[in-house]
Short mmCIF file of C-alpha atoms and ligand atoms in Angstrom, two decimals:
data_model
loop_
_atom_site.label_atom_id
_atom_site.label_comp_id
_atom_site.label_asym_id
_atom_site.label_seq_id
_atom_site.Cartn_x
_atom_site.Cartn_y
_atom_site.Cartn_z
CA MET J 206 97.42 103.42 88.34
CA ASN J 207 96.49 102.75 91.74
CA ILE J 208 96.34 99.63 93.09
CA CYS J 209 95.06 98.63 96.78
CA VAL J 210 96.53 94.83 98.19
CA VAL J 211 94.08 93.72 100.83
CA GLY J 212 96.03 91.20 103.00
CA THR J 213 99.63 91.55 103.28
CA GLY J 214 101.29 88.39 103.96
CA TYR J 215 103.82 86.04 101.88
CA VAL J 216 101.24 86.81 98.99
CA GLY J 217 100.24 89.96 99.50
CA LEU J 218 103.31 91.65 100.77
CA VAL J 219 105.28 90.39 97.59
CA THR J 220 102.28 91.24 94.85
CA GLY J 221 102.48 94.89 96.16
CA ALA J 222 105.94 95.24 96.46
CA CYS J 223 106.34 93.74 93.04
CA LEU J 224 103.28 95.66 91.47
CA ALA J 225 104.73 98.66 92.70
CA ASP J 226 108.29 97.52 91.16
CA PHE J 227 106.60 97.36 87.76
CA GLY J 228 105.75 101.27 87.99
CA MET J 229 101.92 101.21 90.04
CA ASN J 230 100.65 103.07 93.05
CA VAL J 231 100.14 100.29 95.09
CA LEU J 232 98.73 100.47 98.92
CA CYS J 233 99.03 97.43 101.38
CA VAL J 234 96.55 96.81 103.56
CA ASP J 235 96.40 94.70 106.48
CA LYS J 236 94.25 94.40 109.33
CA ASP J 237 96.57 93.42 111.75
CA GLU J 238 97.93 96.60 113.00
CA ALA J 239 100.99 95.59 114.59
CA LYS J 240 102.49 94.17 111.03
CA ILE J 241 101.40 97.80 109.05
CA ALA J 242 103.17 99.69 111.95
CA ALA J 243 106.19 97.44 111.37
CA LEU J 244 105.83 97.32 107.48
CA GLU J 245 105.65 101.64 107.76
CA LYS J 246 109.08 101.69 109.45
CA GLY J 247 111.00 99.40 106.84
CA ARG J 248 110.63 96.06 108.76
CA ILE J 249 109.87 93.03 107.23
CA PRO J 250 107.51 90.17 109.20
CA ILE J 251 108.54 87.42 107.19
CA TYR J 252 111.91 85.75 106.17
CA GLU J 253 111.89 86.30 102.44
CA PRO J 254 115.13 86.65 100.12
CA GLY J 255 114.99 89.65 98.48
CA LEU J 256 111.75 90.93 100.07
CA GLU J 257 113.39 93.53 102.19
CA GLU J 258 115.55 95.32 99.20
CA ILE J 259 112.16 95.73 96.69
CA VAL J 260 109.81 96.87 99.49
CA ALA J 261 112.52 99.65 100.63
CA LYS J 262 113.35 100.62 97.03
CA ASN J 263 109.62 100.98 96.20
CA GLN J 264 108.71 102.68 99.63
CA ARG J 265 111.67 105.04 98.72
CA ALA J 266 110.37 106.14 95.70
CA GLY J 267 106.64 106.62 97.15
CA ARG J 268 105.53 103.97 95.24
CA LEU J 269 104.55 101.42 98.33
CA ARG J 270 102.88 102.37 101.37
CA PHE J 271 100.72 100.60 104.29
CA THR J 272 97.99 101.34 106.08
CA THR J 273 95.01 99.85 107.82
CA ASP J 274 92.73 101.90 106.69
CA LEU J 275 90.46 99.45 103.89
CA LYS J 276 87.91 101.65 103.16
CA SER J 277 90.49 104.34 102.02
CA GLY J 278 92.58 101.90 100.24
CA ILE J 279 89.37 100.18 98.40
CA GLN J 280 88.29 104.54 97.17
CA SER J 281 91.88 105.34 96.25
CA ALA J 282 92.42 102.56 93.97
CA LEU J 283 91.22 101.00 90.00
CA ALA J 284 92.20 97.34 91.08
CA ILE J 285 92.01 95.71 94.65
CA PHE J 286 93.90 92.46 95.09
CA ILE J 287 92.46 89.94 97.37
CA ALA J 288 95.25 88.76 99.20
CA VAL J 289 93.73 87.51 102.04
CA GLY J 290 94.36 83.99 103.80
CA THR J 291 92.06 81.25 102.74
CA PRO J 292 92.61 78.60 105.79
CA PRO J 293 91.22 75.22 105.94
CA LEU J 294 88.35 74.40 107.76
CA PRO J 295 87.71 70.88 109.62
CA ASP J 296 86.31 69.29 106.50
CA GLY J 297 88.77 70.09 104.20
CA ALA J 298 86.52 73.10 102.32
CA PRO J 299 88.91 76.67 102.08
CA ASP J 300 87.47 79.28 105.15
CA LEU J 301 86.32 82.26 102.99
CA THR J 302 85.63 84.19 106.02
CA PHE J 303 88.35 86.69 105.16
CA VAL J 304 87.94 86.99 101.34
CA ARG J 305 83.65 87.96 102.48
CA GLN J 306 84.43 90.53 105.15
CA VAL J 307 86.93 92.49 102.18
CA ALA J 308 83.98 91.85 99.26
CA LYS J 309 81.66 93.21 102.21
CA ALA J 310 84.06 96.43 102.44
CA ILE J 311 83.82 96.96 98.95
CA ALA J 312 80.74 96.77 98.48
CA ASP J 313 80.34 99.06 101.34
CA HIS J 314 82.88 101.61 100.06
CA MET J 315 83.39 101.27 96.76
CA ASN J 316 83.23 104.73 94.64
CA GLY J 317 83.11 103.39 91.15
CA TYR J 318 84.27 101.49 88.83
CA LYS J 319 86.54 98.65 90.20
CA VAL J 320 87.93 95.59 88.93
CA VAL J 321 88.18 93.16 92.47
CA VAL J 322 90.86 91.00 91.83
CA THR J 323 91.13 87.76 94.04
CA LYS J 324 94.54 86.34 94.39
CA SER J 325 93.86 84.42 97.56
CA THR J 326 93.26 80.10 96.51
CA VAL J 327 89.90 79.91 96.34
CA PRO J 328 87.13 78.17 95.12
CA THR J 329 85.12 78.16 91.89
CA GLY J 330 82.55 80.11 92.48
CA THR J 331 84.34 82.36 94.52
CA GLY J 332 83.85 85.18 91.84
CA ARG J 333 80.43 84.45 91.18
CA MET J 334 80.00 84.43 95.03
CA ILE J 335 82.37 88.03 94.94
CA GLU J 336 79.92 89.53 92.30
CA GLN J 337 76.81 89.01 93.62
CA MET J 338 78.05 90.59 97.58
CA LEU J 339 78.94 94.16 95.21
CA ARG J 340 75.73 93.59 93.76
CA SER J 341 74.01 93.30 96.65
CA ASN J 342 73.85 97.21 97.97
CA ASP J 343 73.50 98.31 94.06
CA GLY J 344 72.22 96.50 91.17
CA ASP J 345 73.51 99.01 88.63
CA ARG J 346 77.42 99.35 90.04
CA ASP J 347 79.54 99.08 87.52
CA PHE J 348 82.73 96.87 88.72
CA SER J 349 84.72 93.23 87.14
CA VAL J 350 85.52 90.53 89.30
CA VAL J 351 88.50 88.79 88.01
CA SER J 352 90.95 85.92 89.21
CA ASN J 353 94.41 85.63 89.01
CA PRO J 354 95.48 83.24 91.71
CA GLU J 355 99.23 83.22 92.11
CA PHE J 356 101.88 80.19 91.82
CA LEU J 357 104.60 81.55 93.52
CA ARG J 358 106.92 79.87 96.20
CA GLU J 359 107.73 80.76 99.33
CA GLY J 360 111.68 80.82 99.36
CA SER J 361 112.15 82.08 95.50
CA ALA J 362 108.84 84.73 95.71
CA ILE J 363 109.93 87.82 94.69
CA ALA J 364 111.69 85.69 91.22
CA ASP J 365 108.66 83.66 90.31
CA PHE J 366 106.90 86.81 90.52
CA LEU J 367 108.76 89.09 88.33
CA ARG J 368 109.27 85.80 85.92
CA PRO J 369 106.16 83.53 86.23
CA ASP J 370 105.71 80.83 83.95
CA ARG J 371 102.32 82.48 83.25
CA ILE J 372 99.86 84.89 83.93
CA VAL J 373 96.40 83.26 84.23
CA ILE J 374 93.49 85.94 83.88
CA GLY J 375 89.92 84.86 84.53
CA ALA J 376 87.54 87.74 83.37
CA SER J 377 83.97 87.88 81.81
CA ASP J 378 84.86 91.17 80.14
CA ALA J 379 87.23 92.98 77.76
CA ARG J 380 87.61 96.31 80.24
CA ALA J 381 89.03 94.14 82.91
CA ILE J 382 91.26 92.07 80.92
CA GLU J 383 92.42 95.27 79.67
CA VAL J 384 93.26 96.77 83.38
CA MET J 385 95.24 93.18 84.13
CA LYS J 386 97.65 93.62 80.81
CA GLU J 387 98.02 97.53 82.25
CA VAL J 388 98.82 96.41 85.84
CA TYR J 389 101.24 93.12 84.33
CA GLY J 390 102.64 95.60 81.53
CA PRO J 391 106.20 94.74 82.10
CA LEU J 392 105.18 90.98 81.66
CA PHE J 393 102.79 91.24 78.82
CA LEU J 394 105.92 93.08 76.99
CA ALA J 395 108.73 90.41 78.13
CA GLU J 396 106.18 87.31 75.96
CA THR J 397 105.61 85.93 79.46
CA PRO J 398 102.56 83.51 78.12
CA PHE J 399 99.08 85.10 79.52
CA VAL J 400 96.15 82.73 79.94
CA ILE J 401 92.97 84.50 79.51
CA THR J 402 89.63 82.46 80.76
CA ASP J 403 86.31 82.85 82.39
CA VAL J 404 86.70 83.34 85.80
CA ALA J 405 85.86 79.74 87.20
CA SER J 406 88.22 77.95 84.87
CA ALA J 407 90.92 80.32 86.57
CA GLU J 408 89.62 79.66 89.92
CA LEU J 409 90.01 75.74 88.89
CA ILE J 410 93.67 76.45 87.10
CA LYS J 411 95.10 77.04 90.72
CA TYR J 412 93.78 73.77 92.53
CA ALA J 413 94.72 71.72 89.91
CA SER J 414 97.96 72.84 89.52
CA ASN J 415 98.59 72.26 93.59
CA GLY J 416 96.31 68.82 93.00
CA PHE J 417 98.63 67.42 90.45
CA LEU J 418 102.10 68.93 92.25
CA ALA J 419 100.79 66.99 95.48
CA VAL J 420 100.15 64.10 93.42
CA LYS J 421 104.02 63.82 91.99
CA ILE J 422 104.60 64.52 95.62
CA SER J 423 103.17 61.53 96.75
CA PHE J 424 103.96 59.21 93.25
CA ILE J 425 107.81 59.69 94.29
CA ASN J 426 107.20 58.51 97.07
CA GLU J 427 105.37 55.38 96.91
CA ILE J 428 108.30 54.54 94.21
CA ALA J 429 110.67 55.42 97.16
CA ARG J 430 108.91 53.15 99.58
CA LEU J 431 108.96 50.91 97.11
CA CYS J 432 113.04 51.17 96.50
CA GLU J 433 112.96 50.12 100.37
CA LEU J 434 111.50 46.94 99.95
CA MET J 435 113.30 46.18 96.73
CA GLY J 436 116.47 47.32 97.23
CA ALA J 437 116.59 49.89 94.12
CA ASP J 438 117.52 53.77 94.56
CA VAL J 439 114.70 55.90 94.62
CA HIS J 440 117.21 59.27 93.59
CA ASP J 441 118.26 56.60 90.32
CA VAL J 442 114.72 55.76 89.15
CA SER J 443 113.33 59.70 89.77
CA ARG J 444 116.82 60.89 87.08
CA GLY J 445 116.05 58.13 85.15
CA MET J 446 111.89 59.09 84.99
CA GLY J 447 112.81 63.00 85.40
CA LEU J 448 114.39 62.82 82.19
CA ASP J 449 112.07 62.07 80.18
CA ARG J 450 110.44 65.38 79.38
CA ARG J 451 106.96 64.19 79.18
CA ILE J 452 107.32 63.81 82.97
CA GLY J 453 109.94 66.38 83.79
CA SER J 454 112.55 66.15 87.19
CA ARG J 455 110.79 68.74 89.00
CA PHE J 456 108.84 67.85 92.15
CA LEU J 457 110.31 64.25 91.65
CA LEU J 458 112.27 64.59 95.08
CA ALA J 459 111.48 61.83 97.93
CA GLY J 460 110.84 62.83 101.36
CA PRO J 461 108.86 63.06 104.48
CA GLY J 462 105.88 64.30 102.14
CA PHE J 463 104.44 67.99 101.79
CA GLY J 464 103.70 70.44 103.89
CA GLY J 465 103.31 73.95 103.77
CA SER J 466 100.60 76.34 103.83
CA CYS J 467 99.89 75.36 100.02
CA PHE J 468 99.64 71.59 99.29
CA PRO J 469 98.09 70.39 102.32
CA LYS J 470 95.29 72.95 102.53
CA ASP J 471 94.90 72.89 98.36
CA THR J 472 94.54 69.23 97.77
CA ALA J 473 91.97 69.04 101.02
CA ALA J 474 90.16 71.93 99.18
CA ALA J 475 89.94 70.37 95.54
CA VAL J 476 88.38 66.67 97.03
CA ASP J 477 85.28 69.17 98.90
CA LEU J 478 85.23 71.11 95.81
CA ALA J 479 84.84 68.28 93.58
CA ARG J 480 82.35 66.29 96.45
CA GLN J 481 80.07 69.72 96.41
CA TYR J 482 79.50 68.45 92.89
CA GLY J 483 79.05 65.19 93.81
CA TYR J 484 81.98 64.12 91.58
CA ARG J 485 84.90 62.16 93.83
CA PHE J 486 88.66 63.13 93.28
CA ARG J 487 90.32 60.09 93.71
CA ILE J 488 93.87 60.66 92.33
CA ILE J 489 94.22 63.90 95.11
CA GLU J 490 92.38 62.04 97.79
CA SER J 491 95.26 59.25 97.35
CA ALA J 492 97.70 61.66 96.74
CA ILE J 493 96.52 62.84 100.62
CA SER J 494 96.01 59.55 102.59
CA VAL J 495 99.97 58.64 101.03
CA ASN J 496 100.96 61.63 102.06
CA ALA J 497 100.08 61.12 106.01
CA GLU J 498 101.50 57.42 105.64
CA THR J 499 104.69 59.09 104.13
CA LYS J 500 104.45 61.46 107.09
CA ALA J 501 103.95 59.21 109.72
CA ARG J 502 106.24 56.89 108.07
CA MET J 503 109.39 59.04 109.01
CA ILE J 504 109.34 58.19 113.00
CA GLU J 505 109.91 54.62 112.35
CA LYS J 506 112.94 55.51 109.90
CA ILE J 507 114.24 57.01 112.73
CA SER J 508 113.69 54.54 115.38
CA ALA J 509 114.76 51.64 113.00
CA ALA J 510 117.85 53.44 112.21
CA ALA J 511 118.68 54.59 116.40
CA GLY J 512 116.90 52.08 118.50
CA PRO J 513 114.04 52.98 120.76
CA LEU J 514 113.97 56.68 121.12
CA ALA J 515 112.76 57.06 124.60
CA GLY J 516 115.19 58.75 126.69
CA ARG J 517 117.74 59.25 123.76
CA SER J 518 119.34 62.85 122.49
CA VAL J 519 117.70 64.14 118.78
CA ALA J 520 119.21 66.69 116.52
CA VAL J 521 117.00 67.55 114.04
CA LEU J 522 118.24 70.08 111.29
CA GLY J 523 115.50 72.23 109.52
CA LEU J 524 112.23 73.50 110.85
CA SER J 525 110.64 75.14 108.03
CA PHE J 526 108.08 73.13 105.54
CA LYS J 527 111.16 73.96 102.58
CA PRO J 528 114.46 76.10 102.53
CA GLU J 529 114.60 79.91 102.23
CA THR J 530 111.35 80.80 104.08
CA ASP J 531 110.57 81.25 108.04
CA ASP J 532 106.40 79.45 107.30
CA ILE J 533 106.21 76.42 109.23
CA ARG J 534 102.67 75.87 108.52
CA GLU J 535 102.31 71.94 108.14
CA SER J 536 105.85 71.62 107.71
CA PRO J 537 106.65 67.79 107.91
CA ALA J 538 109.85 68.57 110.57
CA LEU J 539 107.85 69.65 112.83
CA ALA J 540 104.93 66.98 112.70
CA VAL J 541 108.52 64.51 113.08
CA ILE J 542 109.25 66.42 115.80
CA SER J 543 105.56 66.01 117.17
CA ASP J 544 106.32 62.30 117.00
CA LEU J 545 109.72 61.92 118.72
CA VAL J 546 108.53 63.92 121.89
CA ALA J 547 105.57 61.68 121.98
CA ALA J 548 108.13 58.63 121.77
CA GLY J 549 109.79 60.41 124.69
CA ALA J 550 113.10 61.41 123.10
CA SER J 551 114.89 64.78 124.04
CA VAL J 552 115.19 67.35 120.89
CA CYS J 553 117.13 69.82 119.83
CA ALA J 554 116.55 71.72 116.75
CA PHE J 555 118.19 74.28 114.55
CA ASP J 556 116.56 76.22 111.85
CA PRO J 557 118.18 79.31 109.99
CA ALA J 558 114.88 81.21 109.55
CA ALA J 559 112.16 79.71 111.61
CA MET J 560 112.98 79.29 115.05
CA GLU J 561 111.19 81.90 115.96
CA ASN J 562 107.80 80.96 114.97
CA ALA J 563 108.45 77.33 115.78
CA ARG J 564 109.04 78.30 119.33
CA ALA J 565 105.55 79.44 119.48
CA ILE J 566 104.28 75.78 118.82
CA PHE J 567 106.95 74.12 121.04
CA PRO J 568 108.53 76.32 123.61
CA ASP J 569 110.02 73.47 125.63
CA LEU J 570 112.23 72.01 122.71
CA SER J 571 115.59 72.72 122.58
CA TYR J 572 116.94 75.52 120.05
CA ALA J 573 120.36 75.62 118.98
CA THR J 574 122.78 78.39 117.04
CA ASP J 575 124.11 76.41 114.53
CA ALA J 576 124.24 72.85 113.38
CA TYR J 577 127.14 71.47 115.52
CA ASP J 578 125.89 73.29 118.32
CA CYS J 579 122.33 71.24 117.86
CA ALA J 580 124.40 67.81 117.07
CA THR J 581 126.33 68.25 120.38
CA GLY J 582 125.58 65.13 122.37
CA ALA J 583 122.94 63.98 119.94
CA ASP J 584 122.08 60.21 120.04
CA VAL J 585 120.94 60.79 116.19
CA LEU J 586 121.07 63.52 113.61
CA VAL J 587 117.59 64.05 111.55
CA LEU J 588 117.87 66.01 107.90
CA ALA J 589 114.82 67.52 107.77
CA THR J 590 114.91 70.47 105.39
CA GLU J 591 117.25 70.70 102.97
CA TRP J 592 118.83 74.02 103.52
CA ASN J 593 121.80 75.04 102.04
CA GLU J 594 124.01 75.50 105.00
CA PHE J 595 122.94 71.66 105.54
CA ARG J 596 124.42 70.71 102.58
CA ALA J 597 128.24 70.59 103.19
CA LEU J 598 128.09 69.72 106.97
CA ASP J 599 131.74 68.92 107.88
CA PHE J 600 130.40 65.08 109.77
CA GLY J 601 134.37 64.89 110.96
CA ARG J 602 133.29 67.77 112.93
CA LEU J 603 129.56 66.13 113.85
CA GLY J 604 131.18 62.39 114.61
CA LYS J 605 133.30 64.39 117.74
CA LEU J 606 130.40 66.03 118.69
CA MET J 607 127.55 63.31 118.86
CA ARG J 608 127.17 60.07 120.97
CA SER J 609 126.34 58.52 118.27
CA LYS J 610 127.78 58.54 114.41
CA THR J 611 123.74 58.00 113.00
CA VAL J 612 121.92 59.75 110.58
CA VAL J 613 118.80 60.31 108.58
CA ASP J 614 118.32 62.05 106.06
CA LEU J 615 114.41 62.87 105.22
CA ARG J 616 115.70 65.21 102.22
CA ASN J 617 118.46 63.02 100.40
CA VAL J 618 121.28 65.41 100.08
CA TYR J 619 124.06 62.97 100.78
CA GLU J 620 125.49 60.07 98.69
CA PRO J 621 124.93 57.07 101.48
CA ARG J 622 127.93 55.65 100.15
CA GLU J 623 129.87 58.03 101.51
CA LEU J 624 128.88 58.27 104.36
CA ARG J 625 129.32 54.65 104.90
CA ALA J 626 132.22 54.52 103.90
CA ALA J 627 133.04 57.06 107.10
CA GLY J 628 131.24 54.79 109.67
CA TRP J 629 128.30 56.93 109.93
CA SER J 630 125.23 55.35 109.80
CA TYR J 631 123.28 56.62 106.96
CA THR J 632 119.19 56.54 106.41
CA GLY J 633 117.65 57.85 103.43
CA ILE J 634 114.50 58.01 102.08
CA GLY J 635 113.87 55.20 99.78
CA ARG J 636 117.83 54.33 99.23
CA ALA J 637 119.67 50.89 99.19
P1 NAD K 281 99.35 85.18 105.62
O1 NAD K 281 98.29 84.38 106.07
O2 NAD K 281 100.92 85.22 105.04
O3 NAD K 281 98.50 86.67 105.08
C1 NAD K 281 97.06 86.87 105.26
C2 NAD K 281 96.84 88.39 105.34
O4 NAD K 281 96.13 88.97 105.65
C3 NAD K 281 97.64 88.47 106.71
O5 NAD K 281 98.06 89.48 107.29
C4 NAD K 281 95.46 88.70 107.54
O6 NAD K 281 95.86 89.95 108.59
C5 NAD K 281 95.49 89.61 106.34
N1 NAD K 281 93.90 89.70 106.39
C6 NAD K 281 93.22 88.44 106.65
N2 NAD K 281 91.65 89.30 107.25
C7 NAD K 281 91.86 90.71 106.69
C8 NAD K 281 90.87 91.77 106.05
N3 NAD K 281 90.27 91.13 106.26
N4 NAD K 281 91.43 92.70 105.90
C9 NAD K 281 92.87 92.80 105.78
N5 NAD K 281 94.05 92.03 106.31
C10 NAD K 281 93.22 90.48 106.23
O7 NAD K 281 98.55 84.55 104.03
P2 NAD K 281 99.52 83.97 102.58
O8 NAD K 281 100.24 82.93 102.94
O9 NAD K 281 99.94 85.06 102.08
O10 NAD K 281 97.64 83.30 101.72
C11 NAD K 281 97.25 84.67 101.33
C12 NAD K 281 96.18 83.42 100.10
O11 NAD K 281 96.85 82.95 98.43
C13 NAD K 281 95.70 82.16 100.41
O12 NAD K 281 94.59 81.70 99.45
C14 NAD K 281 96.95 81.21 99.93
O13 NAD K 281 96.79 79.95 99.76
C15 NAD K 281 97.38 81.57 98.87
N6 NAD K 281 99.01 81.47 97.96
C16 NAD K 281 99.89 81.41 99.00
C17 NAD K 281 101.05 80.71 98.72
C18 NAD K 281 101.95 80.95 99.16
O14 NAD K 281 103.06 80.58 99.14
N7 NAD K 281 102.19 81.38 100.73
C19 NAD K 281 101.09 80.55 97.47
C20 NAD K 281 100.13 80.70 96.29
C21 NAD K 281 98.79 81.05 96.89
#
């Protein structure tokens, strides 16, 4: 089957490469000429483990191609996946400009039956809007609009796409469902659960899922706060809660607040969506405000550990919003750095993959070559993102390089007792 994937970012590129790996003929389209030129030469514009290999393998096999020519993508494909960005507007609603642009192009160029699939995270009602746009040029056109939200996580995107917990397909006709089952044939055969529903429910599943996960994170961050006030340990509380299978241990780790390109945007969009229907989504509103407080509180923890920050030297390990990605969108690490700079601290940062992206936002920061280079001469070490290479730091060596043996572990990677026994001043999140 010929497939066109429009938007070759974190989601579109992974989708295109993985669908090609399923045996589909995939043409990936992006309006960013530099990105397409790089991809045609086998250069991957983002850091995502395993992506380079799967792209190269399918390019070699002739199943994966790249172009800026949307018209030819539309005309050559039976199924068109829309995977463009839906960034937040100031009021929290997602900006659907790119989705509309693609829908307009499909309306202008479609030649025969098409299955138009939204992979982008879009509010309930977007499928209906796309349908109206496609029908506006010619009321008798033959097409189906499908919602197929994506749940991959950056950093493990390939594995998540190839072995998902479920595939959600929102469609209103059997023909489109058959096409989608063929697209996801290998997963269907591997007995991955398929949730087949109407378009509006599928669109809402994505916001409901991300909203729920955001609530879980804010919940444990509030428990962490209580632990600090009460002298309890959130690590133990989380473990004690998470072993209850009704609760589960994932997304129950206290930290500096959620970030990334999805949770902040999707929670704001869920609140906005509910508002449009006259409803206040109070639980997600609370998760958002707890998250803002959590992020803002990190600078207080650092200054409580290190003293007044003006003129102090701070080493920050980790810039991406989570490990194994170069994505810094809404990264808590960047919020911490902004606050440190505003407090007059001089900051040196290191990240295994995200420094190039961070330089565009903080051109004047010092960037180190590794964790030890970063810590040299620092008054305090802040662990902001839990990359694996920061999980086994040599604190003996760090102690000799730093001016003060002070560490603020925003990811609770280390055992407070062990570091304190080694003479460090240790501050974690919610740890007595
Ligand atoms: P991204 O910004 O990395 O990529 C979007 C791409 O779309 C860019 O390369 C851009 O040039 C391209 N584009 C925009 N308008 C276009 C047009 N008219 N024609 C062709 N190309 C166009 O975004 P992303 O992180 O891949 O997210 C895409 C969507 O998937 C969003 O709705 C997001 O919420 C959703 N999503 C993202 C993730 C994630 O982890 N990043 C996970 C699940 C869902």
